[in-house]
Short mmCIF file of C-alpha atoms (C1' of nucleotides) in Angstrom, two decimals:
data_model
loop_
_atom_site.label_atom_id
_atom_site.label_comp_id
_atom_site.label_asym_id
_atom_site.label_seq_id
_atom_site.Cartn_x
_atom_site.Cartn_y
_atom_site.Cartn_z
CA MET M 1434 -14.95 -15.33 23.80
CA GLN M 1435 -13.56 -12.68 26.13
CA PRO M 1436 -12.15 -14.42 29.22
CA GLU M 1437 -13.01 -12.88 32.58
CA THR M 1438 -9.95 -11.56 34.39
CA GLU M 1439 -9.53 -12.40 38.05
CA THR M 1440 -9.36 -8.76 39.06
CA THR M 1441 -12.91 -7.94 38.00
CA LYS M 1442 -14.87 -9.57 40.78
CA GLU M 1443 -17.32 -6.70 41.04
CA VAL M 1444 -19.63 -5.66 38.24
CA SER M 1445 -18.25 -2.55 36.64
CA ILE M 1446 -19.15 -0.19 33.84
CA GLU M 1447 -15.51 0.77 33.55
CA LYS M 1448 -13.59 -1.18 30.98
CA THR M 1449 -10.71 -3.36 32.05
CA LYS M 1450 -7.26 -2.59 30.80
CA GLU M 1451 -7.37 -5.51 28.35
CA GLU M 1452 -10.69 -4.38 26.95
CA LEU M 1453 -9.32 -0.93 26.36
CA SER M 1454 -6.18 -2.29 24.70
CA ASN M 1455 -8.44 -4.31 22.48
CA ASP M 1456 -10.52 -1.25 21.63
CA ILE M 1457 -7.37 0.62 20.75
CA LEU M 1458 -6.30 -2.12 18.37
CA LEU M 1459 -9.72 -2.23 16.74
CA ALA M 1460 -9.76 1.54 16.31
CA ALA M 1461 -6.27 1.47 14.84
CA LEU M 1462 -7.28 -1.34 12.49
CA LYS M 1463 -10.23 0.65 11.22
CA LEU M 1464 -8.30 3.88 10.78
CA PHE M 1465 -5.19 2.32 9.24
CA THR M 1466 -7.21 0.46 6.64
CA GLU M 1467 -9.38 3.50 5.97
CA LYS M 1468 -6.84 6.29 5.76
CA GLY M 1469 -3.49 4.59 5.98
CA TYR M 1470 -1.00 4.46 8.82
CA PHE M 1471 0.61 7.82 8.12
CA ASN M 1472 -2.67 9.67 7.76
CA THR M 1473 -3.79 8.38 11.14
CA SER M 1474 -2.74 10.39 14.19
CA LEU M 1475 -2.71 9.16 17.76
CA VAL M 1476 -5.46 11.68 18.44
CA ASP M 1477 -7.62 9.88 15.88
CA ILE M 1478 -6.98 6.55 17.55
CA ALA M 1479 -7.69 7.94 21.00
CA GLU M 1480 -10.99 9.46 19.89
CA LEU M 1481 -12.27 6.37 18.14
CA SER M 1482 -11.16 3.92 20.81
CA GLY M 1483 -12.76 5.75 23.72
CA VAL M 1484 -9.47 6.46 25.42
CA LYS M 1485 -9.68 9.89 27.01
CA ASN M 1486 -6.78 11.52 25.17
CA SER M 1487 -3.76 10.61 23.14
CA ALA M 1488 -1.43 10.65 26.13
CA ALA M 1489 -3.40 7.81 27.69
CA LEU M 1490 -2.48 5.61 24.74
CA TYR M 1491 1.03 5.39 26.14
CA LYS M 1492 -0.33 3.56 29.20
CA HIS M 1493 -1.18 0.71 26.81
CA PHE M 1494 1.46 0.84 24.09
CA LYS M 1495 4.99 2.18 23.96
CA ASN M 1496 4.39 4.20 20.81
CA LYS M 1497 2.49 4.31 17.56
CA GLN M 1498 4.59 1.64 15.90
CA GLU M 1499 3.92 -0.74 18.77
CA ILE M 1500 0.19 -0.38 18.17
CA ALA M 1501 0.70 -1.36 14.55
CA ARG M 1502 3.01 -4.19 15.51
CA ALA M 1503 0.55 -5.57 18.05
CA LEU M 1504 -2.16 -5.41 15.42
CA TYR M 1505 -0.02 -7.23 12.89
CA THR M 1506 0.95 -10.06 15.22
CA TRP M 1507 -2.62 -10.34 16.49
CA ILE M 1508 -3.96 -10.83 12.97
CA ILE M 1509 -1.16 -13.18 11.97
CA ASP M 1510 -1.57 -15.29 15.09
CA ARG M 1511 -5.30 -15.55 14.57
CA LEU M 1512 -4.81 -16.68 11.00
CA SER M 1513 -2.18 -19.14 12.00
CA VAL M 1514 -4.44 -20.78 14.54
CA SER M 1515 -7.23 -21.04 11.98
CA ILE M 1516 -4.94 -22.65 9.44
CA ASP M 1517 -3.70 -25.14 12.00
CA ASP M 1518 -7.27 -26.03 12.74
CA ILE M 1519 -8.05 -26.49 9.06
CA ARG M 1520 -5.06 -28.75 8.56
CA ARG M 1521 -6.06 -30.82 11.52
CA ARG M 1522 -9.59 -31.36 10.29
CA ASN M 1523 -8.78 -32.18 6.65
CA ARG M 1524 -6.38 -34.53 4.98
CA LYS M 1525 -6.45 -33.71 1.27
CA SER M 1526 -4.91 -30.42 0.19
CA SER M 1527 -7.93 -29.68 -1.98
CA GLU M 1528 -10.12 -29.85 1.11
CA GLN M 1529 -7.73 -27.71 3.11
CA LEU M 1530 -7.58 -25.11 0.37
CA ARG M 1531 -11.35 -25.14 0.06
CA GLU M 1532 -11.63 -24.30 3.73
CA ILE M 1533 -9.02 -21.57 3.52
CA VAL M 1534 -10.97 -20.01 0.67
CA ASP M 1535 -14.09 -20.24 2.77
CA LEU M 1536 -12.28 -18.51 5.63
CA TRP M 1537 -10.95 -15.78 3.35
CA PHE M 1538 -14.40 -15.05 1.96
CA ARG M 1539 -16.08 -15.13 5.36
CA LEU M 1540 -13.52 -12.72 6.75
CA THR M 1541 -14.17 -10.41 3.81
CA ASP M 1542 -17.86 -10.26 4.70
CA ASP M 1543 -17.60 -10.37 8.48
CA ALA M 1544 -14.31 -8.62 9.20
CA PRO M 1545 -13.47 -6.65 6.06
CA ASP M 1546 -10.92 -4.53 7.90
CA ILE M 1547 -8.83 -7.59 8.60
CA MET M 1548 -8.83 -8.51 4.92
CA ARG M 1549 -8.08 -4.93 3.97
CA PHE M 1550 -5.15 -5.03 6.33
CA LEU M 1551 -3.88 -8.23 4.75
CA LEU M 1552 -4.54 -7.43 1.10
CA LEU M 1553 -4.27 -3.66 0.79
CA LEU M 1554 -1.72 -2.43 3.31
CA ASN M 1555 2.04 -2.50 2.82
CA VAL M 1556 2.91 -3.47 6.34
CA ASN M 1557 6.62 -3.04 5.77
CA GLU M 1558 6.13 0.61 4.91
CA PHE M 1559 5.41 1.40 8.56
CA LEU M 1560 6.92 -1.71 10.16
CA PRO M 1561 10.21 -1.98 8.26
CA ASP M 1562 11.72 -4.49 10.70
CA GLU M 1563 8.81 -6.87 10.62
CA ILE M 1564 8.97 -9.91 8.36
CA LYS M 1565 7.05 -9.86 5.10
CA LEU M 1566 3.53 -11.23 5.05
CA MET M 1567 4.49 -14.12 2.78
CA GLU M 1568 7.11 -15.22 5.32
CA THR M 1569 4.79 -15.31 8.30
CA PRO M 1570 3.62 -18.67 9.70
CA PRO M 1571 0.15 -18.78 8.14
CA PHE M 1572 1.46 -18.17 4.64
CA ILE M 1573 4.35 -20.56 5.12
CA LYS M 1574 1.76 -23.13 6.10
CA ILE M 1575 -0.29 -22.41 3.00
CA LEU M 1576 2.80 -22.97 0.88
CA ARG M 1577 3.28 -26.27 2.69
CA ILE M 1578 -0.27 -27.29 1.89
CA LEU M 1579 0.38 -26.55 -1.77
CA HIS M 1580 3.66 -28.43 -1.62
CA GLY M 1581 1.86 -31.41 -0.11
CA GLY M 1582 -0.72 -31.31 -2.88
CA ILE M 1583 1.99 -31.34 -5.51
CA LYS M 1584 3.71 -34.34 -3.92
CA ALA M 1585 0.40 -36.15 -3.59
CA GLU M 1586 -0.21 -35.41 -7.28
CA GLU M 1587 -3.39 -33.55 -6.56
CA ILE M 1588 -1.84 -30.38 -7.89
CA LYS M 1589 -0.05 -30.10 -11.17
CA THR M 1590 2.27 -27.13 -10.99
CA VAL M 1591 5.96 -27.63 -10.48
CA ASP M 1592 6.70 -25.37 -7.54
CA SER M 1593 4.49 -24.24 -4.70
CA GLN M 1594 5.37 -20.59 -5.04
CA ARG M 1595 3.90 -20.49 -8.53
CA ALA M 1596 0.91 -22.54 -7.47
CA TYR M 1597 0.33 -19.84 -4.87
CA CYS M 1598 0.47 -17.13 -7.54
CA TYR M 1599 -2.13 -18.82 -9.70
CA PHE M 1600 -4.53 -20.01 -7.05
CA PHE M 1601 -4.42 -17.07 -4.67
CA GLY M 1602 -4.06 -14.60 -7.50
CA VAL M 1603 -7.62 -15.42 -8.51
CA ILE M 1604 -8.87 -15.47 -4.91
CA GLU M 1605 -7.14 -12.38 -3.64
CA ASN M 1606 -7.82 -10.25 -6.69
CA THR M 1607 -11.50 -11.08 -6.44
CA LEU M 1608 -11.56 -10.18 -2.75
CA THR M 1609 -9.67 -6.97 -3.43
CA GLN M 1610 -12.28 -5.92 -5.97
CA ILE M 1611 -15.04 -6.74 -3.51
CA LEU M 1612 -13.37 -4.68 -0.79
CA SER M 1613 -12.85 -1.74 -3.13
CA GLY M 1614 -16.47 -1.86 -4.25
CA ALA M 1615 -15.79 -2.76 -7.87
CA LEU M 1616 -17.72 -5.98 -7.27
CA LYS M 1617 -20.97 -4.97 -5.60
CA LYS M 1618 -22.33 -8.12 -3.98
CA PRO M 1619 -21.11 -9.69 -0.72
CA ALA M 1620 -18.12 -11.98 -0.96
CA ASP M 1621 -20.24 -15.03 -0.26
CA PHE M 1622 -22.04 -14.55 -3.58
CA TYR M 1623 -18.80 -15.02 -5.52
CA GLN M 1624 -17.27 -17.76 -3.43
CA ASN M 1625 -18.21 -20.93 -5.32
CA ASP M 1626 -17.42 -19.61 -8.80
CA THR M 1627 -14.13 -18.16 -7.66
CA TRP M 1628 -13.12 -21.37 -5.93
CA GLU M 1629 -13.84 -23.38 -9.08
CA ILE M 1630 -11.71 -21.12 -11.24
CA ALA M 1631 -8.89 -20.88 -8.73
CA TRP M 1632 -8.77 -24.62 -8.20
CA SER M 1633 -8.81 -25.27 -11.93
CA THR M 1634 -5.58 -23.30 -12.32
CA ILE M 1635 -3.64 -25.80 -10.22
CA SER M 1636 -5.61 -29.07 -10.11
CA LYS M 1637 -4.26 -32.03 -12.01
CA MET W 1012 12.95 9.33 -27.37
CA GLN W 1013 13.65 12.66 -25.70
CA PRO W 1014 12.65 15.43 -28.10
CA GLU W 1015 15.05 18.35 -28.48
CA THR W 1016 13.56 21.60 -27.28
CA GLU W 1017 13.92 24.68 -29.46
CA THR W 1018 15.67 26.64 -26.76
CA THR W 1019 18.73 24.41 -26.67
CA LYS W 1020 20.48 25.46 -29.85
CA GLU W 1021 23.89 25.41 -28.24
CA VAL W 1022 25.48 22.30 -26.84
CA SER W 1023 25.25 22.42 -23.07
CA ILE W 1024 26.26 20.32 -20.10
CA GLU W 1025 23.54 22.01 -18.10
CA LYS W 1026 20.26 20.18 -18.07
CA THR W 1027 17.20 21.82 -19.50
CA LYS W 1028 14.26 22.48 -17.26
CA GLU W 1029 12.30 19.60 -18.80
CA GLU W 1030 15.18 17.21 -18.27
CA LEU W 1031 15.38 18.20 -14.64
CA SER W 1032 11.64 17.82 -14.16
CA ASN W 1033 11.97 14.39 -15.66
CA ASP W 1034 14.83 13.53 -13.32
CA ILE W 1035 12.74 14.66 -10.38
CA LEU W 1036 9.89 12.39 -11.42
CA LEU W 1037 12.24 9.44 -11.88
CA ALA W 1038 13.82 10.03 -8.48
CA ALA W 1039 10.42 10.30 -6.87
CA LEU W 1040 9.29 7.11 -8.59
CA LYS W 1041 12.29 5.23 -7.27
CA LEU W 1042 11.96 6.54 -3.73
CA PHE W 1043 8.19 6.21 -3.48
CA THR W 1044 8.28 2.59 -4.60
CA GLU W 1045 11.25 1.84 -2.37
CA LYS W 1046 10.31 3.52 0.88
CA GLY W 1047 6.79 4.75 0.34
CA TYR W 1048 5.48 8.26 -0.19
CA PHE W 1049 5.41 9.25 3.47
CA ASN W 1050 8.90 7.96 4.21
CA THR W 1051 10.29 10.02 1.35
CA SER W 1052 11.23 13.62 2.11
CA LEU W 1053 11.74 16.38 -0.40
CA VAL W 1054 15.38 16.39 0.63
CA ASP W 1055 15.62 12.76 -0.49
CA ILE W 1056 14.10 13.61 -3.86
CA ALA W 1057 16.37 16.63 -4.31
CA GLU W 1058 19.48 14.59 -3.57
CA LEU W 1059 18.64 11.73 -5.88
CA SER W 1060 17.42 13.88 -8.75
CA GLY W 1061 20.49 16.11 -8.89
CA VAL W 1062 18.55 19.23 -7.97
CA LYS W 1063 20.74 21.38 -5.76
CA ASN W 1064 18.45 21.52 -2.71
CA SER W 1065 14.90 20.88 -1.72
CA ALA W 1066 13.87 24.51 -2.22
CA ALA W 1067 14.73 24.23 -5.90
CA LEU W 1068 12.08 21.55 -6.27
CA TYR W 1069 9.46 24.27 -5.97
CA LYS W 1070 10.67 25.78 -9.23
CA HIS W 1071 9.40 22.64 -10.94
CA PHE W 1072 6.42 21.52 -8.88
CA LYS W 1073 4.02 23.32 -6.61
CA ASN W 1074 4.46 20.86 -3.76
CA LYS W 1075 5.13 17.25 -2.89
CA GLN W 1076 1.66 16.08 -3.85
CA GLU W 1077 2.04 17.64 -7.28
CA ILE W 1078 5.15 15.55 -7.87
CA ALA W 1079 3.18 12.42 -7.04
CA ARG W 1080 0.27 13.56 -9.16
CA ALA W 1081 2.50 14.27 -12.15
CA LEU W 1082 4.06 10.86 -11.75
CA TYR W 1083 0.69 9.17 -11.60
CA THR W 1084 -0.69 10.86 -14.70
CA TRP W 1085 2.57 10.29 -16.55
CA ILE W 1086 2.42 6.54 -15.92
CA ILE W 1087 -1.30 6.32 -16.65
CA ASP W 1088 -0.94 8.27 -19.89
CA ARG W 1089 1.93 6.09 -21.04
CA LEU W 1090 -0.07 2.95 -20.36
CA SER W 1091 -3.10 4.35 -22.09
CA VAL W 1092 -1.14 5.08 -25.24
CA SER W 1093 0.32 1.58 -25.24
CA ILE W 1094 -3.10 0.01 -24.85
CA ASP W 1095 -4.50 2.11 -27.69
CA ASP W 1096 -1.65 0.91 -29.86
CA ILE W 1097 -2.30 -2.71 -28.93
CA ARG W 1098 -5.99 -2.39 -29.73
CA ARG W 1099 -5.19 -0.83 -33.08
CA ARG W 1100 -2.82 -3.60 -34.10
CA ASN W 1101 -4.95 -6.58 -33.03
CA ARG W 1102 -8.54 -7.56 -33.62
CA LYS W 1103 -9.20 -10.54 -31.38
CA SER W 1104 -9.38 -9.94 -27.67
CA SER W 1105 -7.17 -12.95 -27.04
CA GLU W 1106 -4.46 -11.30 -29.13
CA GLN W 1107 -4.93 -7.98 -27.39
CA LEU W 1108 -4.73 -9.59 -23.97
CA ARG W 1109 -1.66 -11.54 -25.02
CA GLU W 1110 0.07 -8.29 -25.93
CA ILE W 1111 -0.98 -6.60 -22.71
CA VAL W 1112 0.49 -9.51 -20.77
CA ASP W 1113 3.66 -9.16 -22.80
CA LEU W 1114 3.79 -5.46 -21.96
CA TRP W 1115 3.17 -6.10 -18.26
CA PHE W 1116 5.99 -8.66 -18.12
CA ARG W 1117 8.40 -6.50 -20.11
CA LEU W 1118 7.74 -3.55 -17.85
CA THR W 1119 8.44 -5.75 -14.83
CA ASP W 1120 11.87 -6.59 -16.21
CA ASP W 1121 12.75 -3.27 -17.79
CA ALA W 1122 10.98 -0.72 -15.61
CA PRO W 1123 10.19 -2.53 -12.35
CA ASP W 1124 9.56 0.73 -10.53
CA ILE W 1125 6.64 1.47 -12.80
CA MET W 1126 5.12 -1.92 -12.05
CA ARG W 1127 5.81 -1.48 -8.36
CA PHE W 1128 3.99 1.84 -8.54
CA LEU W 1129 1.01 0.20 -10.24
CA LEU W 1130 0.83 -3.01 -8.22
CA LEU W 1131 2.19 -2.17 -4.80
CA LEU W 1132 1.35 1.44 -4.01
CA ASN W 1133 -1.98 2.68 -2.71
CA VAL W 1134 -2.11 5.83 -4.76
CA ASN W 1135 -5.22 7.10 -3.02
CA GLU W 1136 -3.42 7.09 0.31
CA PHE W 1137 -1.36 10.09 -0.77
CA LEU W 1138 -3.55 11.35 -3.62
CA PRO W 1139 -7.00 11.11 -2.07
CA ASP W 1140 -8.67 13.22 -4.76
CA GLU W 1141 -7.30 11.24 -7.67
CA ILE W 1142 -9.46 8.58 -9.28
CA LYS W 1143 -8.81 4.95 -8.45
CA LEU W 1144 -6.47 2.97 -10.67
CA MET W 1145 -9.25 0.72 -11.91
CA GLU W 1146 -11.17 3.76 -13.11
CA THR W 1147 -8.36 5.27 -15.15
CA PRO W 1148 -8.45 5.08 -18.97
CA PRO W 1149 -6.04 2.17 -19.46
CA PHE W 1150 -7.95 -0.08 -17.08
CA ILE W 1151 -11.31 1.00 -18.44
CA LYS W 1152 -9.97 0.00 -21.84
CA ILE W 1153 -8.86 -3.38 -20.55
CA LEU W 1154 -12.34 -3.97 -19.20
CA ARG W 1155 -13.68 -3.05 -22.66
CA ILE W 1156 -11.39 -5.59 -24.26
CA LEU W 1157 -12.71 -8.24 -21.88
CA HIS W 1158 -16.26 -7.15 -22.58
CA GLY W 1159 -15.61 -7.43 -26.31
CA GLY W 1160 -14.24 -10.92 -25.84
CA ILE W 1161 -17.34 -11.97 -23.95
CA LYS W 1162 -19.65 -10.63 -26.67
CA ALA W 1163 -17.56 -12.30 -29.38
CA GLU W 1164 -17.83 -15.53 -27.37
CA GLU W 1165 -14.10 -15.85 -27.05
CA ILE W 1166 -14.39 -15.46 -23.29
CA LYS W 1167 -16.77 -17.41 -21.14
CA THR W 1168 -17.36 -15.45 -17.97
CA VAL W 1169 -20.52 -13.49 -17.53
CA ASP W 1170 -19.24 -10.07 -16.58
CA SER W 1171 -16.02 -8.30 -17.47
CA GLN W 1172 -15.24 -7.25 -13.91
CA ARG W 1173 -15.02 -10.86 -12.83
CA ALA W 1174 -13.09 -11.84 -15.94
CA TYR W 1175 -10.61 -9.16 -14.88
CA CYS W 1176 -10.33 -10.68 -11.40
CA TYR W 1177 -9.55 -14.13 -12.72
CA PHE W 1178 -7.25 -13.26 -15.58
CA PHE W 1179 -5.32 -10.40 -14.04
CA GLY W 1180 -5.37 -12.03 -10.64
CA VAL W 1181 -3.05 -14.68 -11.99
CA ILE W 1182 -0.94 -12.19 -13.92
CA GLU W 1183 -0.62 -9.52 -11.26
CA ASN W 1184 -0.02 -11.88 -8.39
CA THR W 1185 2.78 -13.53 -10.32
CA LEU W 1186 4.34 -10.15 -11.10
CA THR W 1187 3.99 -9.06 -7.49
CA GLN W 1188 5.89 -12.12 -6.33
CA ILE W 1189 8.59 -11.45 -8.91
CA LEU W 1190 8.92 -7.85 -7.77
CA SER W 1191 9.10 -8.86 -4.12
CA GLY W 1192 11.76 -11.46 -4.86
CA ALA W 1193 9.68 -14.50 -3.91
CA LEU W 1194 10.04 -15.69 -7.50
CA LYS W 1195 13.73 -15.44 -8.31
CA LYS W 1196 13.96 -15.46 -12.12
CA PRO W 1197 13.23 -12.54 -14.44
CA ALA W 1198 9.61 -12.02 -15.40
CA ASP W 1199 10.25 -13.15 -18.95
CA PHE W 1200 10.97 -16.65 -17.68
CA TYR W 1201 7.45 -17.02 -16.30
CA GLN W 1202 5.57 -15.25 -19.06
CA ASN W 1203 4.38 -18.12 -21.25
CA ASP W 1204 3.25 -20.39 -18.43
CA THR W 1205 1.47 -17.59 -16.68
CA TRP W 1206 -0.30 -16.49 -19.83
CA GLU W 1207 -1.53 -20.04 -20.45
CA ILE W 1208 -2.96 -20.33 -16.96
CA ALA W 1209 -4.48 -16.86 -16.95
CA TRP W 1210 -6.08 -17.33 -20.35
CA SER W 1211 -7.46 -20.73 -19.34
CA THR W 1212 -9.43 -19.09 -16.53
CA ILE W 1213 -11.55 -17.08 -18.95
CA SER W 1214 -11.31 -18.70 -22.40
CA LYS W 1215 -14.34 -20.53 -23.74
"C1'" DG A 1317 17.27 32.69 -10.70
"C1'" DT A 1318 20.03 30.28 -7.29
"C1'" DC A 1319 20.63 29.00 -2.54
"C1'" DT A 1320 20.72 29.98 2.38
"C1'" DA A 1321 18.31 30.61 6.13
"C1'" DT A 1322 14.28 30.30 8.42
"C1'" DA A 1323 9.37 30.10 9.50
"C1'" DC A 1324 5.58 27.34 10.70
"C1'" DG A 1325 2.60 23.50 11.65
"C1'" DC A 1326 1.79 19.04 12.93
"C1'" DC A 1327 2.31 15.17 15.61
"C1'" DG A 1328 4.63 11.97 18.49
"C1'" DA A 1329 6.10 11.76 23.01
"C1'" DT A 1330 6.83 13.32 27.95
"C1'" DA A 1331 6.65 15.58 32.33
"C1'" DG A 1332 4.39 16.81 36.15
"C1'" DA A 1333 0.36 18.59 38.82
"C1'" DC A 1334 -3.55 16.82 41.22
"C1'" DG E 1476 -3.29 6.86 37.57
"C1'" DT E 1477 -5.65 10.51 35.04
"C1'" DC E 1478 -5.21 14.51 32.25
"C1'" DT E 1479 -3.27 19.01 31.05
"C1'" DA E 1480 0.19 21.37 29.26
"C1'" DT E 1481 4.08 21.44 26.67
"C1'" DC E 1482 8.31 20.04 24.48
"C1'" DG E 1483 11.06 18.82 20.55
"C1'" DG E 1484 11.89 17.42 16.03
"C1'" DC E 1485 11.02 16.68 11.46
"C1'" DG E 1486 9.65 18.09 7.08
"C1'" DT E 1487 7.12 21.18 4.08
"C1'" DA E 1488 7.18 25.47 2.34
"C1'" DT E 1489 8.70 30.45 1.83
"C1'" DA E 1490 11.20 34.67 1.96
"C1'" DG E 1491 14.88 37.25 0.92
"C1'" DA E 1492 19.85 38.13 0.07
"C1'" DC E 1493 23.11 38.05 -3.61
#
DNA sequence: GTCTATACGCCGATAGAC
DNA sequence: GTCTATCGGCGTATAGAC
C-alpha cells in the first residue's frame, strides 16, 4: 500500500518525510472532524501526529489552510479513483449506484472520519476558495451516472440533480445518523434496507 | 407580531432595547449562516445590527457564545411552537408530516437563514454544551409523530429513527440543494414532488 | 449609559541558535 | 535540519472618561 521510497535503503525506525506528512494529515482529519477546524490548533495537530512541535509542521505544509487543503484533495482524489473503478466494472447505473452505496457504507464503518469529513464539515467555511463538494469530480461523476440511468430509462426522475436529492438524501441522512450515534448499529447492518428504499425513490 | 412594550408610551425613532437585541440576533443569524461562527467577529455583528460599536453588544449579551445560544434557543422554540400547533390541528400522522413539510419549504423560501442554520451549521462546534439538534423538543416531537404513524399502521418502517432518515433525508437533502443553489427554483416549486417521494419511502 | 481606548490571551507563523 | 524562543496580529472583553 505504502510504496518504498528510493532513499530508504537502510532499515530505520525514523519515519520518512512522506510518512510524517501522512501522519499529519491523519491527525488533522481526526481533529477537524472531532472538534472542527477552528477549534483545532497547530499544537493539537503536532501532538497527535508525532511531530515534535508545531513549528516542525511548517517543514511539511505552508500553513494550516494548506493542511486542510491537502486533506480535502486527498479525500476527493481517493473517491474519484474509486468511482472510476466502479464505472469501469459495471455497466448499468443501478449496479454502479449499488456499488457506490456499498462504498459509502464501508467507509462509514472502516473510515468514519472520512465520511464525517464529507457529510458533516462545511469545507468552504475554512477553505473559501476551494470548489464546493458537489462540484468536485467524484460528485460530478455520480450525477453523470444518474443522468445515464435516466436516459437508459432505468431511472424515472426528470433531472439528475433531483434524483441525487432523493437517492442520496436517504443514504446520506442514514449515514449521518449512524455517525452521530442516533442509529446504534454499524452501518453494514442498515445497508440493504437503506439501499432498497433509496433505489425505490428513483427507479422506474 | 412585535408586541408593544409598556415603556414606550411616546413615539420614538430610537429603538427599544428589545428591538436592538432582536436586530443583533438577526444580524448574527445572517453572518453565522453566511460566513460561519468563527469567521464572524463581534465587530461584524455590531456593524450589521446597527449597534454603535462592538462594546455595546455586551449591554445585550454576556459574550459571543451567548448570542449564538440565544439564537439557537429562539429558533428551536419557534419550531417547537409550530409543531405543537400542527399536532393540535391534525390527527393523522400523514397530515401532520404534510404540514411539517409545508413549513420546512415555506421557511426555505421566506426565512432561508433559519433553514441554513438548521441544516448547514454544526451548532455543537461553537456551542459544545448545548444539546444536539436531534434531541431538541421539535425533533423529539417529530420522532413521536413518526412513532404514532407506525403504531397506527400508517407508516411501515420498524423504528421511528429510521423512518426519520428516509423521510427527512429526501426532504432535507432537497432543501439543502435549494439553499446552496444547486436547485435553481424556489422551494415551493419542488414541494409537491418531494413530498410524494418522501412519503412513499415510509407509507404502508 | 454611551463610546473610546486599551488590555489580554491565544494562536499562527518566523527567526535564529546549535 | 531540529527546536527554542518569540513576534505580531486579531478578536474578545473590559475599564474608565465624559
